[in-house]
Every structure is written in structure tokens, then in C-alpha cells.
Coordinates of C-alpha atoms in Angstrom, one line a residue:
X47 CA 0.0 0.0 0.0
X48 CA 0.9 3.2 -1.3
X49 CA 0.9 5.7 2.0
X50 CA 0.7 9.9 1.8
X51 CA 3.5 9.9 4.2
X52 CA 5.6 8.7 1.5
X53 CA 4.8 11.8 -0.3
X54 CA 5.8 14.2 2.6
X55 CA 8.7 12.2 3.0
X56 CA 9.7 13.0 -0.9
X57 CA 8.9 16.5 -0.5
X58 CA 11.1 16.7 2.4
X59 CA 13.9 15.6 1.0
X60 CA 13.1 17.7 -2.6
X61 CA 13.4 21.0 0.2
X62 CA 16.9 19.3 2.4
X63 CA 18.3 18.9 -1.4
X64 CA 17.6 22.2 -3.3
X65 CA 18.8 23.5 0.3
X66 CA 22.0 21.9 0.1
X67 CA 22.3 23.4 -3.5
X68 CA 21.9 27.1 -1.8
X69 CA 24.5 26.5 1.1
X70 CA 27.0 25.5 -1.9
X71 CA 25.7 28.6 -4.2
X72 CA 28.7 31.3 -3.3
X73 CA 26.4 34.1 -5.7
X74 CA 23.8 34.0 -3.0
X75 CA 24.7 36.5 -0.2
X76 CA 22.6 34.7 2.2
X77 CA 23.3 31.2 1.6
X78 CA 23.4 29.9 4.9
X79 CA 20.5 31.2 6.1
X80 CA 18.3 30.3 2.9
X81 CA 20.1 26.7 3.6
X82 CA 19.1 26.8 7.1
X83 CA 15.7 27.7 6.3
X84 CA 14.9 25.4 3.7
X85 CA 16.3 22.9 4.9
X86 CA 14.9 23.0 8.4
X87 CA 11.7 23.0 6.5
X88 CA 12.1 19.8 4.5
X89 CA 13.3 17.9 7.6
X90 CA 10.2 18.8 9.6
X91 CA 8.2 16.7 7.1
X92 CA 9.4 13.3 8.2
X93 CA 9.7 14.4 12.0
X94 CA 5.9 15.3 11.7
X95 CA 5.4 11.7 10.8
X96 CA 6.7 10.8 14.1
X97 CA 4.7 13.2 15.7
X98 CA 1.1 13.1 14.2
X99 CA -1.5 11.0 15.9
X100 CA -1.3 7.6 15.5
X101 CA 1.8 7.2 14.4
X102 CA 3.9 4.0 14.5
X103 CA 6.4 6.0 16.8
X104 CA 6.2 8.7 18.9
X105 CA 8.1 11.9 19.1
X106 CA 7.7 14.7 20.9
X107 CA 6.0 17.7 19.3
X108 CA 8.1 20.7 21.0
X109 CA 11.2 20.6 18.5
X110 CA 8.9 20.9 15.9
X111 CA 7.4 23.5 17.5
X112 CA 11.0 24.8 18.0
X113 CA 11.3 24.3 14.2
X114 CA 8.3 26.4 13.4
X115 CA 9.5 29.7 15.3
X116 CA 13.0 29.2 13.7
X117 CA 11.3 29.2 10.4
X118 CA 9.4 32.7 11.4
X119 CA 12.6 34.5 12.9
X120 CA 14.8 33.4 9.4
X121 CA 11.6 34.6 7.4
X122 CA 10.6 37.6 9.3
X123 CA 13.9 39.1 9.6
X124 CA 14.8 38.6 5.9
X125 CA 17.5 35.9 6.3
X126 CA 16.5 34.6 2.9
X127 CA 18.0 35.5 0.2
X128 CA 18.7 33.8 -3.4
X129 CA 21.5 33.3 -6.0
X130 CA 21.9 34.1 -9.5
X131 CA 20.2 30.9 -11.4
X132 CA 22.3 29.1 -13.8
X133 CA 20.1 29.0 -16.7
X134 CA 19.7 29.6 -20.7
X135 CA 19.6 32.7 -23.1
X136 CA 16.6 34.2 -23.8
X137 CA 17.3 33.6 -27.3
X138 CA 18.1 29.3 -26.3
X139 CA 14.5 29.5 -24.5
X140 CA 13.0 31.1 -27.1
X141 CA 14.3 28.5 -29.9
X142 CA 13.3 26.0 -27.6
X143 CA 9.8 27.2 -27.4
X144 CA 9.3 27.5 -31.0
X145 CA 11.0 23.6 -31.6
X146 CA 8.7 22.2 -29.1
X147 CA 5.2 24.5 -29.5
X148 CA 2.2 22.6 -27.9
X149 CA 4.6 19.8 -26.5
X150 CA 5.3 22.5 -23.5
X151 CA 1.9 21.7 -22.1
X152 CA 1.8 18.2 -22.1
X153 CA 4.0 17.6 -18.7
X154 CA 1.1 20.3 -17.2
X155 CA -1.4 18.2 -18.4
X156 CA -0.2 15.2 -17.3
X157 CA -0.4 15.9 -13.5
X158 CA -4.2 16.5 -13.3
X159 CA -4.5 13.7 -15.8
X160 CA -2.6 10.8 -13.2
X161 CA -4.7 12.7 -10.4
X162 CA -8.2 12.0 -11.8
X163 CA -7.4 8.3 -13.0
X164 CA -5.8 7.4 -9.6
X165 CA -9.2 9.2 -7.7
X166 CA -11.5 7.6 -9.9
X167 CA -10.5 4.1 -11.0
X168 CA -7.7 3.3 -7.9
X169 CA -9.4 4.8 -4.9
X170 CA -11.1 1.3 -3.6
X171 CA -8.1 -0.7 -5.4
X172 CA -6.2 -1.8 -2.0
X173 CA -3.0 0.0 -4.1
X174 CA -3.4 3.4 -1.6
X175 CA -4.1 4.4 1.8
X176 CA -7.6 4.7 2.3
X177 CA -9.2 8.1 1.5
X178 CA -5.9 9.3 0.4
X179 CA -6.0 8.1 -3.8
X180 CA -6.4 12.1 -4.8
X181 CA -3.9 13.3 -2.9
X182 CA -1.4 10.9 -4.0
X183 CA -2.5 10.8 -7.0
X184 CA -1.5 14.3 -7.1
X185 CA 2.2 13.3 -6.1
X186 CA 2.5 10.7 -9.0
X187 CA 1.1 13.0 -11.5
X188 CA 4.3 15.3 -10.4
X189 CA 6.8 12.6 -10.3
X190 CA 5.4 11.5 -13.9
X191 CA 4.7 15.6 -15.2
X192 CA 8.8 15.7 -14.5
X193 CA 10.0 12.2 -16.3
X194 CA 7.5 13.5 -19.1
X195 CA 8.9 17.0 -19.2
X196 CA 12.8 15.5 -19.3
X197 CA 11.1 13.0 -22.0
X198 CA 9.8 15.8 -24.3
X199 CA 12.3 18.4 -24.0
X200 CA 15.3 15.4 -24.3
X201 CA 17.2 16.6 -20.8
X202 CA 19.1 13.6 -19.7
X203 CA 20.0 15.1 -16.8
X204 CA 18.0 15.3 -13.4
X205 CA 19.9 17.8 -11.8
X206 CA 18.8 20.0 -14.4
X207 CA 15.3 20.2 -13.4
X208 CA 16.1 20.3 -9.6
X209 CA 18.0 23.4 -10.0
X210 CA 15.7 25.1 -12.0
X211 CA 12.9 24.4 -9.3
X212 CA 15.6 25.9 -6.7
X213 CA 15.4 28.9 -8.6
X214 CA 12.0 29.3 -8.5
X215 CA 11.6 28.4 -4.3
X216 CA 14.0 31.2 -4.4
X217 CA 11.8 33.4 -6.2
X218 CA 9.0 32.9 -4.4
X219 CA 10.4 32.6 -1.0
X220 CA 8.3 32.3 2.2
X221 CA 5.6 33.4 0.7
X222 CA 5.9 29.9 -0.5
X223 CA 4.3 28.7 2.8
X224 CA 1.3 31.2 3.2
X225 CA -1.4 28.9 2.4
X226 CA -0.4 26.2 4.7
X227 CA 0.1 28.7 7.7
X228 CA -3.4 30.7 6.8
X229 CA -5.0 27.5 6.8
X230 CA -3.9 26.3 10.3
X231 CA -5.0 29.8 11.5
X232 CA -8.6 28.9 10.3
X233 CA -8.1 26.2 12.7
X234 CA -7.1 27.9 15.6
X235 CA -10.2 30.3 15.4
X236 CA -12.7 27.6 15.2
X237 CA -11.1 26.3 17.9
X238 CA -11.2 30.1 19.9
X239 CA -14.7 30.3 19.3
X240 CA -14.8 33.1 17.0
X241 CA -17.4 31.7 14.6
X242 CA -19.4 31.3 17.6
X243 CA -19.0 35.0 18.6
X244 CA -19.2 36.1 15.0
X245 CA -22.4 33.8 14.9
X246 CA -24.0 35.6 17.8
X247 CA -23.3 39.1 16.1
X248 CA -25.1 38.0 12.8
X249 CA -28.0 36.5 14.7
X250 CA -28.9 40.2 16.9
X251 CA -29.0 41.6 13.7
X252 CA -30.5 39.3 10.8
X253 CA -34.3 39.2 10.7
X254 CA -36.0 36.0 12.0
X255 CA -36.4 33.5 8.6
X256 CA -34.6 36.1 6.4
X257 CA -32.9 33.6 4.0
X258 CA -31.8 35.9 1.5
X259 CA -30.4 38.4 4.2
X260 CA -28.6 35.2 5.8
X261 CA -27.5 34.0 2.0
X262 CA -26.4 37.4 1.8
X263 CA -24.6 37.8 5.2
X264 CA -22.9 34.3 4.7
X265 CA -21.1 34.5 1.2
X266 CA -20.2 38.5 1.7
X267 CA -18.6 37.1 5.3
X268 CA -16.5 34.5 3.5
X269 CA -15.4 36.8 0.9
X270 CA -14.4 39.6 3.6
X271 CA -12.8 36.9 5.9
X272 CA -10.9 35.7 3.6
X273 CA -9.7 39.2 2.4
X274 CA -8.7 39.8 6.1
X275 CA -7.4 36.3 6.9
X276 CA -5.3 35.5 3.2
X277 CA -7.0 32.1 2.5
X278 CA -10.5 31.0 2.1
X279 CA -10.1 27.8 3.7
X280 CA -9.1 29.8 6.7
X281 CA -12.1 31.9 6.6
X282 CA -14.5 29.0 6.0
X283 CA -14.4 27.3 9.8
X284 CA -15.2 30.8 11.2
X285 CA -18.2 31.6 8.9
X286 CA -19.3 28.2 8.3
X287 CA -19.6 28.1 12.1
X288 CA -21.1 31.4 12.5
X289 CA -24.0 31.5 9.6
X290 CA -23.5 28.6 7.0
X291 CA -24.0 25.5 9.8
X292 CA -26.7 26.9 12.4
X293 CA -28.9 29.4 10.4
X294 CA -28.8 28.0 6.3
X295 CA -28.4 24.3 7.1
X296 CA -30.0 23.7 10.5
X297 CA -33.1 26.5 10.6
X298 CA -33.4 27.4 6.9
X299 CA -33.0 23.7 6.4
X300 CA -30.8 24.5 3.2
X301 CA -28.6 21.3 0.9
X302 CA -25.8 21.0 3.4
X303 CA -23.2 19.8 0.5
X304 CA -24.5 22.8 -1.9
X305 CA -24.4 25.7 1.1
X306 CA -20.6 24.7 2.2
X307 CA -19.7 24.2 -1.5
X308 CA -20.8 27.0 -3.3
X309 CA -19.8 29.3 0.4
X310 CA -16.0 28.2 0.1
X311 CA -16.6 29.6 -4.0
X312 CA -17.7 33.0 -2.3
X313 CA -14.6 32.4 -0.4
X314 CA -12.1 31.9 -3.4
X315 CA -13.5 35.5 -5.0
X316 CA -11.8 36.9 -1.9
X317 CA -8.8 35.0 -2.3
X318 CA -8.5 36.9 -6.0
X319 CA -8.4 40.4 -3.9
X320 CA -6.1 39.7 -0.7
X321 CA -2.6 40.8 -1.0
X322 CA -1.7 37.6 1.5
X323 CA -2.6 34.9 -1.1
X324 CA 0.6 33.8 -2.5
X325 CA -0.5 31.5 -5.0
X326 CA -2.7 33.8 -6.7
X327 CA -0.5 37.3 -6.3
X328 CA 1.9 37.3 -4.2
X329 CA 3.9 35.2 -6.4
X330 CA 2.9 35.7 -9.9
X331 CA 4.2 39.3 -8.9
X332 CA 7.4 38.0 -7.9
X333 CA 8.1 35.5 -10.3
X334 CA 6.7 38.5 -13.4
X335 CA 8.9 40.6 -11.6
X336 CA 6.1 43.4 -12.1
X337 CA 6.7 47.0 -11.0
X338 CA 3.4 47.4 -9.3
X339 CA 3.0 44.2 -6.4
X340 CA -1.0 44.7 -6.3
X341 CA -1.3 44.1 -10.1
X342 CA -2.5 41.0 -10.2
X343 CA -5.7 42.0 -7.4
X344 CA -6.6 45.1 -9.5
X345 CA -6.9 42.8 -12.5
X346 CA -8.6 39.9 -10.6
X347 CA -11.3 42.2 -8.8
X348 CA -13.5 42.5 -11.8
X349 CA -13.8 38.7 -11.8
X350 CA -13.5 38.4 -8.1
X351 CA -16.7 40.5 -7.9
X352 CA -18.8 39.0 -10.6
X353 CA -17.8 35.5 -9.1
X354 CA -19.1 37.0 -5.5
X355 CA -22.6 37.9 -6.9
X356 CA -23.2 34.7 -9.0
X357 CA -22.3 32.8 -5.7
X358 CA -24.7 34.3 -3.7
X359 CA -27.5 34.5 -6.5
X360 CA -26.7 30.9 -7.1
X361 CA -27.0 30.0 -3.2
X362 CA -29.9 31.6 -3.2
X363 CA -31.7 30.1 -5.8
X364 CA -30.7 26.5 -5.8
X365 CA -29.3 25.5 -2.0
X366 CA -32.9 25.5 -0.5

């Protein structure tokens, strides 16, 4: 059996390798910080193992605790830095591009591609931990996407690849690990109480049986949330606890898998306008290298808008 941990276990050692490659790289002024915090990073993925619930054997949790606020003070004073990437022309890429045309996006499609046939046709096959098929599927659509990739393009070697993805965790930097922090702070205030508090807010001021004021009040929280909080998935515990769970679902009576679906949409249009989502612009910013760092929410906020409004109309309409 196939088991996720493996996966963490390869990412791991993908961050304690390209971090090796940065304490060797003499053009980055910051090597051994950027070393020190990427590799402290990918060695916290097999400790975790040790430490999650269940697990074969048992570690204790404070060093990765430890870990954690090592990661913060390297981040948060600016510690890391990066190199200058050894790479092609302009002109090589280029030529390259126009030799290869449409063959560039077949190593992209690949990855969804093993994803969806591992989560539809291998899920109940014994051949992966159980309720884990998409998510590894997702890992051996990677590891596939990158023999492809070498396959089409006719690199022979890996090292190639592994230090052109250096230069991009360079690139991108922290900001690399927004999402997975913003998600566990979604956690944290569930576990506060603040969608209770929040609830109790919405509730003194909503009319009695108003489902379009509540329909209203929930999709409009989730965007705003996850403007404030950088991640809709961190936004959802606190609003799906608040107005999604006791007033659409339990007194409107609403479809409990439409309401939280189509709320975490009217999450995502917020996740187009926050300047804390890295996926969507903190690091399409960096990585364009683009003079103005809020391009990419100006652009988006048409969208992000028009997505708001169909989400709610939608909810509105077809959750009850």
C-alpha cells in the first residue's frame, strides 16, 4: 500500500536537497541562512510523521514547534536570500519554445491527468491508503509531469530540473508557505470560538427566517474573511460556524453539500483580492517581476466581484 507519508517524506527531501544546493551557491549573499531555512523545513516533514496521531512512533512535538519559530525568525527578519540561477539565453528559450510548441503543455497536463485516474479508477483498489488516492495521485502526477517533461524536452539530466525548481523556491520565498500557515489559523479560530462570537453578532442583527439576508450575510462574510485572513479555507471554519452550519443548514433547512460548496466559491472570490494569497499574487508578482505588487488584485477584482454575486445569487436560488 501506497501511503501519503511517502509523499511528505519526498517533498522533504526535494526542500533538504535544493537547500544543500543554496548553502553550496557562493552568488547568493545569504546562503546559509536560505540553507538553514529550507532545509529546516524539508526535515520537519518526516519528524511530523513521528509526531502526528497515530503514528507507529512517537516523538515529541516541542522541536517541531522549535522548528516552526526558527522558520518565522529566518523569514521575518529577511535571512533569505537567493542566487543568481544558472540557466539559458533568452534567445536558447526562445528556440526552444518555438522547436517544441504545444509539447510544452503536455507535462502540465499530465499531472491532473494521473490525479483524476488514480481518484476515480484506484481509490477502492487496496494499491493506496484509504481516503488518500487524490492526494497521492496528485504526487505521482508530479513525479510522472517531470520524467515527461525531461522525456519531451530530451534533458538527460536530473539535476537539471532540480536546479531550475531551486530557482524558483528562491523566487518565491516564504511566501511559498502562506497557504499552509493561513489554513492552520482557520483552525485555531474555530477552535477560539470566533465563529461562535461572530455567529451571535449575525444572529442580533438578521431578521428571523430572512434567508436571503442570511444567504447574503454568509457568502459576503466568507469573501471579507478571507480578504482579512489570506485564505478562504481559513475563513470557512469561522463563517461556516457562525451562519453557514446553524442558520442556512439547521433553521433554513438548506442542501448542506450545496451551502458549504458554493460558500467556500464565495470564499475563493476573496482569495483573488487579498494581498496575503501567494498563489494567486503574491507570487505571480514576484516571479513576473512586475513594478506594481497589487497588479495582479486590480486585474482579478472585476472577476472576483462578478464571481461574488453569482455565488450568492446561485445559493440563493438553488441550496434551498
Amino acid at each position: 500500500m501506497i501511503k501519503v507519508e511517502w509523499l511528505y517524506w519526498l517533498i522533504g527531501l526535494v526542500f533538504v536537497v535544493m537547500a544543500v544546493q543554496m548553502a553550496m551557491d557562493r552568488t547568493n549573499p545569504k546562503r546559509w541562512t536560505s540553507a538553514a531555512f529550507w532545509g529546516l523545513l524539508g526535515l520537519t516533514f518526516p519528524y511530523g510523521t513521528g509526531v502526528a496521531t497515530g503514528a507507529t512512533w512517537t516523538l515529541p512535538a516541542e522541536p517541531l514547534g522549535v522548528a516552526v519559530l526558527a522558520l518565522i525568525v529566518l523569514a521575518g527578519f529577511n535571512f533569505i536570500g537567493k542566487g543568481v540561477p544558472v540557466t539559458t539565453t533568452e534567445e536558447q528559450r526562445e528556440a526552444s519554445a518555438a522547436r517544441l510548441g504545444n509539447k510544452l503543455f503536455v507535462p502540465a497536463l499530465t499531472i491532473p491527468l494521473v490525479a483524476i485516474v488514480c481518484a476515480s479508477f484506484l481509490d477502492e483498489s487496496g494499491l493506496f491508503e484509504t481516503g488518500k488516492a487524490t492526494l497521492i495521485g496528485l504526487g505521482l502526477g508530479c513525479i510522472a509531469a517531470l520524467v515527461v517533461g525531461m522525456l519531451v524536452t530530451g534533458e538527460r539530466k536530473v539535476s537539471v530540473p532540480v536546479h531550475s525548481g531551486r530557482s524558483m523556491l528562491e523566487a518565491m520565498g516564504s511566501a511559498l508557505l502562506l497557504p499552509q500557515l493561513l489554513s492552520v489559523l482557520g483552525s485555531i479560530f474555530a477552535v477560539a470560538g470566533v465563529g461562535t462570537q461572530v455567529g451571535k453578532i449575525v444572529n442580533g442583527v438578521l431578521p428571523d427566517n430572512s434567508k436571503y439576508l442570511a444567504v447574503i450575510a454568509y457568502c459576503v462574510g466568507m469573501f471579507l474573511f478571507t480578504v482579512i485572513m489570506g485564505n478562504a479555507f481559513a475563513a470557512f471554519p469561522v463563517m461556516t460556524a457562525a451562519i453557514g452550519w446553524p442558520v442556512l443548514i439547521q433553521q433554513m433547512h438548506g442542501n448542506e453539500p450545496a451551502i458549504l460548496a458554493i460558500g467556500m466559491l464565495a470564499g475563493f472570490s476573496g482569495t483573488l483580492c487579498t494581498p496575503m494569497a501567494a498563489n494567486f499574487n503574491i507570487v505571480p508578482a514576484s516571479l513576473l517581476e512586475l513594478k506594481d505588487q497589487y497588479g495582479p488584485i486590480k486585474a482579478q477584482a472585476p472577476t472576483a466581484l462578478a464571481l461574488l454575486g453569482c455565488s450568492t445569487v446561485i445559493m440563493a436560488l438553488f441550496a434551498f
